[in-house]
PDB file of C-alpha atoms in Angstrom:
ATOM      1  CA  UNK A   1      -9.813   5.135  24.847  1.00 83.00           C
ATOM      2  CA  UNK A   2      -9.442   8.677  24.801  1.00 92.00           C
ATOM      3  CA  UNK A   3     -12.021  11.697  22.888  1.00 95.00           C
ATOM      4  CA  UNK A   4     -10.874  14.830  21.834  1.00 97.00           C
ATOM      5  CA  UNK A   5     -13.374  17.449  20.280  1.00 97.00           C
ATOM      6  CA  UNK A   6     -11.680  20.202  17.949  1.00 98.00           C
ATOM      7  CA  UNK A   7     -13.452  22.849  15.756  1.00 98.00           C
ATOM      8  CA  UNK A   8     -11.308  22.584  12.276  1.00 98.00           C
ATOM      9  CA  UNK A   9     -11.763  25.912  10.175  1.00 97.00           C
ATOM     10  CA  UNK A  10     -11.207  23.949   7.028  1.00 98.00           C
ATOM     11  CA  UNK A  11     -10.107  27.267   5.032  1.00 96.00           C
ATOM     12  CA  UNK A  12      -8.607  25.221   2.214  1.00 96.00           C
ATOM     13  CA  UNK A  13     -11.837  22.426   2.435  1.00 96.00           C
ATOM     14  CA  UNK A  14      -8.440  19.473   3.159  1.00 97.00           C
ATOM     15  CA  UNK A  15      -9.700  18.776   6.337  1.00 98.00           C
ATOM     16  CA  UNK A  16      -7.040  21.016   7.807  1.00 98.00           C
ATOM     17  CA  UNK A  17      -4.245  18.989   6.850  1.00 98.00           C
ATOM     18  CA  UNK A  18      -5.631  16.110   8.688  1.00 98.00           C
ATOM     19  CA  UNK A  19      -5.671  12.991   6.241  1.00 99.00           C
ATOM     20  CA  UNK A  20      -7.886  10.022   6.888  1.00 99.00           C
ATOM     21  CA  UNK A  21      -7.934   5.973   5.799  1.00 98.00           C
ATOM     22  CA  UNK A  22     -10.963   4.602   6.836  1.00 97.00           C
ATOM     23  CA  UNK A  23     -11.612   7.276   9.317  1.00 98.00           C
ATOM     24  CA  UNK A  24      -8.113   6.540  11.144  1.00 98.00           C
ATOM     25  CA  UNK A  25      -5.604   9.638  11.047  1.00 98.00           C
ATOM     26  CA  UNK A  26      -2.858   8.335   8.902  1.00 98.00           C
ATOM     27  CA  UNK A  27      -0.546  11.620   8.117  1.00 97.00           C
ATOM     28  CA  UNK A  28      -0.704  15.074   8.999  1.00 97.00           C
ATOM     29  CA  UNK A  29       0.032  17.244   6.004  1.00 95.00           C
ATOM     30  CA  UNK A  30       3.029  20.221   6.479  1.00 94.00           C
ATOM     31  CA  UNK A  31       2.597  24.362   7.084  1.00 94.00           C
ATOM     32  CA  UNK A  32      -1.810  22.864   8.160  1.00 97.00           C
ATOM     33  CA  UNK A  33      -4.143  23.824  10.566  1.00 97.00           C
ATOM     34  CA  UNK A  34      -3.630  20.367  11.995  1.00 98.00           C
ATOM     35  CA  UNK A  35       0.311  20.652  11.726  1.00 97.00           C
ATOM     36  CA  UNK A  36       0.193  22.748  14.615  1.00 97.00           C
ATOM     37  CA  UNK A  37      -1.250  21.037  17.404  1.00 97.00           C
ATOM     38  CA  UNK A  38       0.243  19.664  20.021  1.00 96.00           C
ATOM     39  CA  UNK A  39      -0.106  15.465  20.504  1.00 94.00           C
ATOM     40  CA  UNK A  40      -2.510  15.884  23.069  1.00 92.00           C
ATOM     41  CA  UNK A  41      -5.168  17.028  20.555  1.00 96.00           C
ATOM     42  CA  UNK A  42      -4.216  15.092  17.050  1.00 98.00           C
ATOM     43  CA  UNK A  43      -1.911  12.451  16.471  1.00 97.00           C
ATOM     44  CA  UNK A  44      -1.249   9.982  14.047  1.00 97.00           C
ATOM     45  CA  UNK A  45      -3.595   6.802  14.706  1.00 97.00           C
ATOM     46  CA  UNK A  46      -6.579   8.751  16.229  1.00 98.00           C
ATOM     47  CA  UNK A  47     -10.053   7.740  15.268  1.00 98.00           C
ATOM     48  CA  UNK A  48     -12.542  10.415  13.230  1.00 99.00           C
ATOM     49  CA  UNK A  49     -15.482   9.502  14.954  1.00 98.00           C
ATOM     50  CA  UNK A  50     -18.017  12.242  13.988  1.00 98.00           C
ATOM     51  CA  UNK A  51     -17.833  15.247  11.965  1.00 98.00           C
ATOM     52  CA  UNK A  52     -20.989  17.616  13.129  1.00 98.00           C
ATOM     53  CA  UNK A  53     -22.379  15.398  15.026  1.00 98.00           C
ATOM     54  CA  UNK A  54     -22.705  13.174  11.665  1.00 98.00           C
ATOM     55  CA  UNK A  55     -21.150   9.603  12.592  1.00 98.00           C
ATOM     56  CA  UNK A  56     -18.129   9.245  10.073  1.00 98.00           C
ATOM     57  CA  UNK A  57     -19.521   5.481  10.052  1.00 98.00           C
ATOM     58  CA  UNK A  58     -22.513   5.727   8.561  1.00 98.00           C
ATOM     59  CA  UNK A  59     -21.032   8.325   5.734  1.00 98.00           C
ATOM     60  CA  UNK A  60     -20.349   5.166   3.585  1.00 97.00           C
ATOM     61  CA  UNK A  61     -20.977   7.191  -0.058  1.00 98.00           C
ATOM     62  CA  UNK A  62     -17.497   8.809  -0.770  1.00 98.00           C
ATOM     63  CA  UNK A  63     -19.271  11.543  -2.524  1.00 98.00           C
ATOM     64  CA  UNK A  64     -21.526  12.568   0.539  1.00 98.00           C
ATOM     65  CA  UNK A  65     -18.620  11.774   2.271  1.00 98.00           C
ATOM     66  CA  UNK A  66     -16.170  14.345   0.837  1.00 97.00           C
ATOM     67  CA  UNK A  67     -19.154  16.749   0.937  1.00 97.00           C
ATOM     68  CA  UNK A  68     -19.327  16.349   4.514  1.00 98.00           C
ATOM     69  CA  UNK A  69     -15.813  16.806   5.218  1.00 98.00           C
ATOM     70  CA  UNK A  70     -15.362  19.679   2.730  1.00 97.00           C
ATOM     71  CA  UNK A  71     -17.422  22.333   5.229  1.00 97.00           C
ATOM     72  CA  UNK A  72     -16.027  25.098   6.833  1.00 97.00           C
ATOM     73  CA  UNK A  73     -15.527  25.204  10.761  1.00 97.00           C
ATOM     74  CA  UNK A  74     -15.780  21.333  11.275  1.00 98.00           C
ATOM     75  CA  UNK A  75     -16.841  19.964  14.615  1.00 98.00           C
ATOM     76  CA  UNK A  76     -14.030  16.842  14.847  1.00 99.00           C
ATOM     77  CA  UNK A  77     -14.653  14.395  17.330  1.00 98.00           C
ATOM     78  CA  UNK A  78     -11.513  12.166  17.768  1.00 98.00           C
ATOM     79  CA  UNK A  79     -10.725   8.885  19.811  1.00 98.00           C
ATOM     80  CA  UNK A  80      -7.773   7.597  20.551  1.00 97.00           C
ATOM     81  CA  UNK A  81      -6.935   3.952  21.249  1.00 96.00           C
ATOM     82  CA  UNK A  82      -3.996   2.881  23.448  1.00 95.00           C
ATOM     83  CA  UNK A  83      -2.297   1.414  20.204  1.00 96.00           C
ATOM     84  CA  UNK A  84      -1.824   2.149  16.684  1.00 96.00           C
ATOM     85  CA  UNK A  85      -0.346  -0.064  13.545  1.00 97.00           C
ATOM     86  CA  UNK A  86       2.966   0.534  12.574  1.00 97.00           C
ATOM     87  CA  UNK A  87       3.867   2.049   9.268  1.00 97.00           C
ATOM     88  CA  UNK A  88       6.677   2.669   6.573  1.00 98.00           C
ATOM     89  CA  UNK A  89       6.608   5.076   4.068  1.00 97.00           C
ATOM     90  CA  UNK A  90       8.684   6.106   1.169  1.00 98.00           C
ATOM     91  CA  UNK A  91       8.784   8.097  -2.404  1.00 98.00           C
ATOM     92  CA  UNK A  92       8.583   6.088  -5.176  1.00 98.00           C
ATOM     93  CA  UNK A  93      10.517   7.697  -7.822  1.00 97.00           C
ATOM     94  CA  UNK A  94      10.303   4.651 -11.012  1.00 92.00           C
ATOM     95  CA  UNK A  95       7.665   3.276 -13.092  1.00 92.00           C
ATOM     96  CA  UNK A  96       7.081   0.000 -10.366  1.00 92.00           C
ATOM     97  CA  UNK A  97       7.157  -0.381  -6.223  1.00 94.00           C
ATOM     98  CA  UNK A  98       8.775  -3.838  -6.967  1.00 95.00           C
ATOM     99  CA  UNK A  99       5.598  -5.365  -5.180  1.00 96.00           C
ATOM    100  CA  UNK A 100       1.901  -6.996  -6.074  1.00 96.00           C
ATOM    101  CA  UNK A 101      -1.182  -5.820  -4.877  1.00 93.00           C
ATOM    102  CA  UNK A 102      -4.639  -6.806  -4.446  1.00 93.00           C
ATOM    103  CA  UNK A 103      -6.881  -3.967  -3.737  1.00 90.00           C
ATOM    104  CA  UNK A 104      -4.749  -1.861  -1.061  1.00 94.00           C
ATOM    105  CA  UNK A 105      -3.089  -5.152   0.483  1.00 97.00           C
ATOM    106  CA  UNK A 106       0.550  -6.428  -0.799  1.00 98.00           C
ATOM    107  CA  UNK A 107       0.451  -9.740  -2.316  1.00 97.00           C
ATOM    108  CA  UNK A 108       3.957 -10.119  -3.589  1.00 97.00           C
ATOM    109  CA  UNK A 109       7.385  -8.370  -3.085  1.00 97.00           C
ATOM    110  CA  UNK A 110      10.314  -8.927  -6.082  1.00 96.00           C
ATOM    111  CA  UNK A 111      13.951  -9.462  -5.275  1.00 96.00           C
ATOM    112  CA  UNK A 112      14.460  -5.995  -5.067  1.00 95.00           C
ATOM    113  CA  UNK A 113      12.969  -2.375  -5.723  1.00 96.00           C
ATOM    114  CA  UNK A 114      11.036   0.086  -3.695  1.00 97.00           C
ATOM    115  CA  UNK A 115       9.455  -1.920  -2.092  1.00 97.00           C
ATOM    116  CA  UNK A 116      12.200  -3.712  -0.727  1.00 97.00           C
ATOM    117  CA  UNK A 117      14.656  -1.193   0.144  1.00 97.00           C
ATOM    118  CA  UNK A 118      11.993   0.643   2.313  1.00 98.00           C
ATOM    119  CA  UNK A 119      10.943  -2.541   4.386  1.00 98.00           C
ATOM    120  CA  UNK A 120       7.223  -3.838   2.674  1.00 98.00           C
ATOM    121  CA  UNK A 121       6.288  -7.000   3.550  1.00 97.00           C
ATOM    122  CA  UNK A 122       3.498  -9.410   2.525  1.00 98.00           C
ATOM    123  CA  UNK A 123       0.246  -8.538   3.747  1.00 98.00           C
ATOM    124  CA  UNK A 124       1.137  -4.764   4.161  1.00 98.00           C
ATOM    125  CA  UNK A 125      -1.486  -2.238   3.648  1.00 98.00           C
ATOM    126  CA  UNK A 126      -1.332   0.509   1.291  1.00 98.00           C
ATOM    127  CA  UNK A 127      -2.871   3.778   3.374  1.00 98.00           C
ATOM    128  CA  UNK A 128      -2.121   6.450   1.737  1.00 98.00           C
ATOM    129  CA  UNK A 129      -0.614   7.983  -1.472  1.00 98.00           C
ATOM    130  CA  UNK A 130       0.581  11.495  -2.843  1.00 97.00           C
ATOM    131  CA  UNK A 131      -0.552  13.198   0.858  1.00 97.00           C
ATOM    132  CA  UNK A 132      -4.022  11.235   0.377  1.00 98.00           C
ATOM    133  CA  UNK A 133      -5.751   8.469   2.102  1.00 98.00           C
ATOM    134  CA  UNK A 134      -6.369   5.565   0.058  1.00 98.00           C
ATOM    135  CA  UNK A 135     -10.159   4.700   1.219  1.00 98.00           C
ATOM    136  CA  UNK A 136     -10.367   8.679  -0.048  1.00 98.00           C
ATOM    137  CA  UNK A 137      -9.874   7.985  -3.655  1.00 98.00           C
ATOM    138  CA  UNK A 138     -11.898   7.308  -6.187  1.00 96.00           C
ATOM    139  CA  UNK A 139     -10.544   4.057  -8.313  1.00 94.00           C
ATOM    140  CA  UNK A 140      -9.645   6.581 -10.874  1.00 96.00           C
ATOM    141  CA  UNK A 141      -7.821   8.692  -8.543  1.00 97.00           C
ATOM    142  CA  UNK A 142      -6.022   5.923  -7.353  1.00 95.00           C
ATOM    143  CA  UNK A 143      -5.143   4.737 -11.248  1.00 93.00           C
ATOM    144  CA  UNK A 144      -3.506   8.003 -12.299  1.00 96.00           C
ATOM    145  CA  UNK A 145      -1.671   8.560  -9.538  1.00 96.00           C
ATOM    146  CA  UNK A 146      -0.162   5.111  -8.954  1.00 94.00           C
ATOM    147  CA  UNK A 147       0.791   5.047 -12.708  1.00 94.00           C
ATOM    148  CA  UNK A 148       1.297   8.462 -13.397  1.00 96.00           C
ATOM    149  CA  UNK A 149       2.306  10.820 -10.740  1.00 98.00           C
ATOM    150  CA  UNK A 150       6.118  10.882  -9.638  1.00 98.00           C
ATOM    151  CA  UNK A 151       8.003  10.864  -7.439  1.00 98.00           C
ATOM    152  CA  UNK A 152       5.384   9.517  -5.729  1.00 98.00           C
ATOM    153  CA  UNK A 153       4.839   8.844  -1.263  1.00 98.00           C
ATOM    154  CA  UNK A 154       3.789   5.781  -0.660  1.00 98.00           C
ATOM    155  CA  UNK A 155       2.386   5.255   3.146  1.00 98.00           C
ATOM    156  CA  UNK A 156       2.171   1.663   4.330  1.00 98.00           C
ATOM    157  CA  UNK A 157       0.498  -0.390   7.256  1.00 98.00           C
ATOM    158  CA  UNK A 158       1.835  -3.359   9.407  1.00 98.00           C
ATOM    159  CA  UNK A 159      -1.657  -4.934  10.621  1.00 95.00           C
ATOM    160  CA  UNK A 160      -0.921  -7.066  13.804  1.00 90.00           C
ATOM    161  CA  UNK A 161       2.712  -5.214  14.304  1.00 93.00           C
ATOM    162  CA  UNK A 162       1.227  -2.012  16.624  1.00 94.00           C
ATOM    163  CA  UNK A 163       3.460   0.556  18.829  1.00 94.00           C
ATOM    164  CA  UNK A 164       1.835   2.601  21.747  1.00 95.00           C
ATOM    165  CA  UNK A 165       0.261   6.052  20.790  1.00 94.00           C
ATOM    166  CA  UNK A 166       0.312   9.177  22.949  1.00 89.00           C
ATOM    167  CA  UNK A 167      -1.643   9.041  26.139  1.00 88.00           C
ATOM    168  CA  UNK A 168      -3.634  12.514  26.020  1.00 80.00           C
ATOM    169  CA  UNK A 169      -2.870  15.010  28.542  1.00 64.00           C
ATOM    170  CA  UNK A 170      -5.841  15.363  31.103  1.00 52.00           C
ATOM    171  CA  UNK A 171      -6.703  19.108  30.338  1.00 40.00           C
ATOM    172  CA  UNK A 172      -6.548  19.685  26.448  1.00 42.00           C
ATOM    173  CA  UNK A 173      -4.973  22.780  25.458  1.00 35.00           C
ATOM    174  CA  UNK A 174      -6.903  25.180  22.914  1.00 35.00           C
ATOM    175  CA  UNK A 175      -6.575  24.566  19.305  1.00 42.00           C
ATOM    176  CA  UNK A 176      -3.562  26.692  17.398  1.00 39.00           C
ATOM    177  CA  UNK A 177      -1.168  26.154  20.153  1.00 37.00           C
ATOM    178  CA  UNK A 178       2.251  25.249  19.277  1.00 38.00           C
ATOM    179  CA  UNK A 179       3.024  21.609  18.652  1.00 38.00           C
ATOM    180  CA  UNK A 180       4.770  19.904  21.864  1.00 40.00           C
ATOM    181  CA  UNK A 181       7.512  17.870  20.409  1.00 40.00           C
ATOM    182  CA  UNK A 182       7.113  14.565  18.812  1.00 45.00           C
ATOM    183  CA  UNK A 183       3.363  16.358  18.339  1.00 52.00           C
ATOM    184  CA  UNK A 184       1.425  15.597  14.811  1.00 58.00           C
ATOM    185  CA  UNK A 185       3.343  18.771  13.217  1.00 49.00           C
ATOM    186  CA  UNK A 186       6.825  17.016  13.987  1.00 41.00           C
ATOM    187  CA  UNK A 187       5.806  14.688  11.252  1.00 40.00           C
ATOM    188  CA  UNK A 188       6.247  17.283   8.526  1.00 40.00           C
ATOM    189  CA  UNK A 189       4.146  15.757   6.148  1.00 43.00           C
ATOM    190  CA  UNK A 190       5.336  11.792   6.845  1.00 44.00           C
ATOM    191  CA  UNK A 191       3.756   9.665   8.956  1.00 44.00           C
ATOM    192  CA  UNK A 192       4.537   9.779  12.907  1.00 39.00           C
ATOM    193  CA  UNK A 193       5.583   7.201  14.182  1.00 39.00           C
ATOM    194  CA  UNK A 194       6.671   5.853  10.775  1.00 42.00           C
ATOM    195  CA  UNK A 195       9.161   2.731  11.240  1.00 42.00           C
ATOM    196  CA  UNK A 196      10.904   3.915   8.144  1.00 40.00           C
ATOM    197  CA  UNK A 197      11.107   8.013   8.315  1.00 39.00           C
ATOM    198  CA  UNK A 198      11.117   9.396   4.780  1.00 40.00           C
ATOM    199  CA  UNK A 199      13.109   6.497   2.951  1.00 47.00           C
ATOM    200  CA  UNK A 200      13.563   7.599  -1.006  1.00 46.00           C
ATOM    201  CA  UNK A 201      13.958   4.445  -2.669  1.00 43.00           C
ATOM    202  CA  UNK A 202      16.262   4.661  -6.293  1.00 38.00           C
ATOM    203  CA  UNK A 203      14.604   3.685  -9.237  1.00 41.00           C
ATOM    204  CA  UNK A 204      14.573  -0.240  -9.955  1.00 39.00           C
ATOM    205  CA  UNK A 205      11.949  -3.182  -9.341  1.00 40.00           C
ATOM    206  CA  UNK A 206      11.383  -3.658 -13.503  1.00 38.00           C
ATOM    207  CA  UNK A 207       9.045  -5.222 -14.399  1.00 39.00           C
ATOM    208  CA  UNK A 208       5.213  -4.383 -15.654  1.00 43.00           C
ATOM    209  CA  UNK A 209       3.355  -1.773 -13.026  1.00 46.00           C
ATOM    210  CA  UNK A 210      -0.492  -1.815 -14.343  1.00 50.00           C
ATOM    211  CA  UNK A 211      -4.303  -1.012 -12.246  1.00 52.00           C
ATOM    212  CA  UNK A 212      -7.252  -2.170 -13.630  1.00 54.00           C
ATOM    213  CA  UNK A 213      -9.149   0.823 -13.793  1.00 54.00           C
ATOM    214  CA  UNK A 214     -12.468   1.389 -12.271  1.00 52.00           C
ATOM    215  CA  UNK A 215     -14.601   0.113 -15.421  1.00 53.00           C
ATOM    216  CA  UNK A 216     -12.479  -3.565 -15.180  1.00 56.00           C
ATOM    217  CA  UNK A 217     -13.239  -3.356 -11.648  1.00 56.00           C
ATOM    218  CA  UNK A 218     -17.192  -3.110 -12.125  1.00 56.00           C
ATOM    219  CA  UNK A 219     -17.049  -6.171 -14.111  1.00 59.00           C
ATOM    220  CA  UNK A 220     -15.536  -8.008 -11.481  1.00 54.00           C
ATOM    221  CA  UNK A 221     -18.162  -7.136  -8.956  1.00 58.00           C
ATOM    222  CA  UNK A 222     -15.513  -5.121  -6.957  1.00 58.00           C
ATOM    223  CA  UNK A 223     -16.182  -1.558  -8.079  1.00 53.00           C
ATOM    224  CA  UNK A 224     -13.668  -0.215  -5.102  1.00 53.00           C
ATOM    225  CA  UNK A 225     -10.918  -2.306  -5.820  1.00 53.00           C
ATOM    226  CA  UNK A 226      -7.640  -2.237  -8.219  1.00 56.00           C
ATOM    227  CA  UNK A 227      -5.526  -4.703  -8.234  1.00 56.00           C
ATOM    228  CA  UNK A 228      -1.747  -3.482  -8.823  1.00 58.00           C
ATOM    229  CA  UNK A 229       0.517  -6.276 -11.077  1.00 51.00           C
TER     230      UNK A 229
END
């Protein structure tokens, strides 16, 4: 494994267009500080391991968390391990994905829908939605924009079904240099490596699209989770 330490100036507090699920980098977001830099220094699948010298670990409060990662001129440290999960991604454009879910994990995929006609399968994770990483949200967050915003990107997971990431050059160039091709800014905004591209899926799936919102959750004893029906 692979370190990397970049100084992100964080002029728009988004982490420089880098966008995290449980500290892995999961998209790179279009026209962003992090848009532009070659593979060698960010790619899709590297590891946020500190931010200041603060392990991203023990930053468990999403609060203190998005405090921490909403500074100017961020110290990055990034790893990057020899393989990353595979991942499909699409724009959900109707009221349902055509798929059950259990906190961020697919439970159940119809006979057709999104979900379908861009590839999900059982035991998928959900990693990101609307340019955001899941772990990022609040439950609340996550409600109103899986029920209300549309069209709608969807970024999936494949745990156990991996691809090779980029080895990292032995001298790192400076931060700001042009993207070398196939770099985290040739993503534009979708996932690299994506098995799936940008797949649009037509409206369809039917059927009743609901989240318990983060009140229901409490109850449960599961304050972080939202189950999708």
């Amino acid at each position: 494994m692979s370190s990397v330490t970049l100084t992100c100036p964080n002029e728009k507090k988004d982490l420089g267009g880098i966008v995290i699920n449980e500290g892995k980098v999961v998209l790179v977001n279009p026209n962003s500080w992090a848009a532009s830099l070659p593979a060698s220094q960010l790619d899709i699948g590297d590891v946020l391991v500190d931010v200041n010298g603060t392990p991203l670990t023990t930053v468990t409060d999403l609060a203190k968390r998005k405090q921490l990662l909403s500074g100017a001129n961020l110290k990055l440290k990034l790893d990057r391990p020899q393989q990353r999960c595979q991942t499909i991604v699409g724009q959900l454009q109707d009221k349902t994905p055509g798929c059950r879910m259990k906190g961020r994990q697919v439970s159940w995929i119809g006979a057709s829908g999104f979900a379908v006609e861009i590839g999900v399968q059982v035991n998928d994770e959900l990693i990101a939605i609307d340019g955001k990483g899941y772990s990022e949200l609040t439950p609340d967050e996550k409600m109103n924009a899986l029920t209300k915003i549309r069209p709608l990107q969807m970024l999936y997971q494949r745990p156990g079904a991996s691809e090779p990431t980029v080895p990292r050059a032995k001298s790192v160039g400076l931060a700001g240099q042009k993207p070398a091709a196939g770099g985290a800014g040739a993503a534009d905004g979708a996932a690299a490596g994506s098995s799936s591209g940008s797949a649009v899926a037509s409206p369809g799936g039917g059927g009743l699209f609901a989240a318990c919102c983060s009140s229901c959750a409490a109850k449960r004893g599961a304050p972080d989770e939202i189950i999708i029906v």
